[in-house]
Amino acid sequence: MSATVPLLPAGFRFGMSTSAFQIEGATDVDGRGPSIWDTFTARAGTVRHGENATVAVDHYHRYAEDVTHVADCGVHDYRFSFAWPRVLPDATTVNPAGLDFYDRLVDRLLAAGVRPVPTLYHWDLPQVLEDAGGWLSRDTAYALADYATVLVERLGDRIRDWITMNEMSVHALYGYALTEHAPGRGLGLAALPAAHHQLLAHGLAVQVLREHSAAAVGVANQHFPVLPASDDVADQMAAALFADLTNWCYSDPILRGEYPNPLIRDGIGTPDAVLDRDLAVIGTPLDFYGVNYYEPTMIESPRAGKDYRGVLEVDIPDGLPFSPVPVPDVARTDFGWAIAPGGLTDILRTLHERYPGMPPVVVTENGASFHDPGPDPTGRIADDRRIAFLDAHLRAVGDAVAAGVDVRGYYVWSAMDNFEWAAGYDERFGLVHVDRTTLERTRKDSWYWLRDVIAAQPAGARS
Ligand code: BGC
């Protein structure tokens, strides 16, 4: 066994992650209804090069091959998401063909020895629900619970691990507070109800899944260290507020039963008695807690007269009491994101300290976009920078484990190159390369590296 391979404890689970809208395509096939992302991508100026995901990487038709790429690598788990508009196109009527697709996918995974770990919701809200208010409406939370019921009744006999929601923070921030993602509302702090209703949906879904005897239920939240730009008190306070809004707003209600900041409670605008009842639902205990990590964020208190437009790829509206600024002196991925593996150790330790007795953690997403060229004449894709990135982050997980954090798994984002939301197809996060014209799949060197890392791990329970 090579000393250069990162080693994790026995029984540690390796996985790969994807999401429905980013890979499936077939958006108007077999009765699927429109989602907010179909509507958003059809609008001019929303996605780089005007790209959309009507074909994406055609996973809907190529899922059998894709399962082979997942299984051959030796990963234990495959995290994917159900497309709500495929299962319930009008949000109320079940589409049998949509359910059949997930039935086939799950059976394929199980036959290949891979545990399916589905996410109920990864941002592709049925358009019909957005038209009725989207996540600003409380009813959407109850609609998600009904959708969860449909899925667990059909697939609960074969799926043991469920994830409710993906990155509620990013969805509320980019889709409702800003305009970068669907539905592109741009409401600023008035988007806070969209955070709360997603959290309520999460809590209701946990209860539905439990009632149907799901073995393990978790959530996938994005977390990252928020670094004040200086020791200055104003910067420290700005960073703390930003951390409340992006990190703790989503983990405190789930793991502590409360919001971190009275400003958030006020912004949600729900009467106290209702909010407290909701928080009891949101705090329903979990079996595991999913952490998606990409990079830290640096925050400063806005300097008078300084123009922040264009400083980062996302423009933050004027008038907010914090401004994200680039983290200095770091290497970056081709997407421009800071490469900071130590940030993963830090955030895992911070969560562990903030929530004594929290459930075991699974890193449900981590990865990097590098603009890998297609295969060379020998058919090889040498993505050394992705290997270095993943290697460093796996070691960072090992450091967190050594510090006492109970981390049980690590999933790479992503199994294959896919539709990277507003950035379209330029950004490639995959372990498997997908040719944009032929859609042909080619395993990158990082795929082979991961296979070897998994094979070198100490033996352990792999049920
Ligand atoms: C999301 C994925 C996304 C990835 C890279 C996460 O925010 O869950 O859907 O593709 O990060 O941006």
PDB file of C-alpha atoms in Angstrom, residues 30-35 83-96 124-132 139-140 143-144 146-147 150:
ATOM      1  CA  ASP A  30     -42.253  10.758 -20.719  1.00  0.00           C
ATOM      2  CA  GLY A  31     -44.521  13.318 -19.121  1.00  0.00           C
ATOM      3  CA  ARG A  32     -41.987  15.455 -17.235  1.00  0.00           C
ATOM      4  CA  GLY A  33     -43.339  18.920 -16.462  1.00  0.00           C
ATOM      5  CA  PRO A  34     -41.424  22.217 -16.521  1.00  0.00           C
ATOM      6  CA  SER A  35     -39.246  23.279 -13.598  1.00  0.00           C
ATOM      7  CA  ALA A  83     -36.614  15.522 -10.390  1.00  0.00           C
ATOM      8  CA  TRP A  84     -39.799  16.679  -8.703  1.00  0.00           C
ATOM      9  CA  PRO A  85     -41.353  17.760 -12.061  1.00  0.00           C
ATOM     10  CA  ARG A  86     -40.678  14.282 -13.450  1.00  0.00           C
ATOM     11  CA  VAL A  87     -42.440  12.573 -10.553  1.00  0.00           C
ATOM     12  CA  LEU A  88     -45.270  15.095 -10.084  1.00  0.00           C
ATOM     13  CA  PRO A  89     -45.353  17.285 -13.225  1.00  0.00           C
ATOM     14  CA  ASP A  90     -48.241  19.438 -11.993  1.00  0.00           C
ATOM     15  CA  ALA A  91     -47.199  18.966  -8.362  1.00  0.00           C
ATOM     16  CA  THR A  92     -50.236  16.804  -7.588  1.00  0.00           C
ATOM     17  CA  THR A  93     -50.645  14.035 -10.193  1.00  0.00           C
ATOM     18  CA  VAL A  94     -48.152  11.186 -10.133  1.00  0.00           C
ATOM     19  CA  ASN A  95     -46.398  10.530 -13.448  1.00  0.00           C
ATOM     20  CA  PRO A  96     -45.862   6.743 -13.541  1.00  0.00           C
ATOM     21  CA  ASP A 124     -35.654  22.037  -9.694  1.00  0.00           C
ATOM     22  CA  LEU A 125     -39.007  23.185  -8.328  1.00  0.00           C
ATOM     23  CA  PRO A 126     -42.024  22.417 -10.552  1.00  0.00           C
ATOM     24  CA  GLN A 127     -42.846  25.688 -12.310  1.00  0.00           C
ATOM     25  CA  VAL A 128     -46.468  25.344 -11.272  1.00  0.00           C
ATOM     26  CA  LEU A 129     -45.406  25.679  -7.620  1.00  0.00           C
ATOM     27  CA  GLU A 130     -43.281  28.721  -8.375  1.00  0.00           C
ATOM     28  CA  ASP A 131     -46.306  30.285 -10.038  1.00  0.00           C
ATOM     29  CA  ALA A 132     -48.161  29.786  -6.759  1.00  0.00           C
ATOM     30  CA  ASP A 139     -47.681  25.597   0.998  1.00  0.00           C
ATOM     31  CA  THR A 140     -44.579  24.570  -0.941  1.00  0.00           C
ATOM     32  CA  ALA A 143     -46.182  19.996  -1.207  1.00  0.00           C
ATOM     33  CA  LEU A 144     -42.658  18.668  -0.673  1.00  0.00           C
ATOM     34  CA  ASP A 146     -46.513  14.946  -0.249  1.00  0.00           C
ATOM     35  CA  TYR A 147     -43.834  14.416  -2.881  1.00  0.00           C
ATOM     36  CA  VAL A 150     -44.919   9.342  -3.151  1.00  0.00           C
TER      37      VAL A 150
END
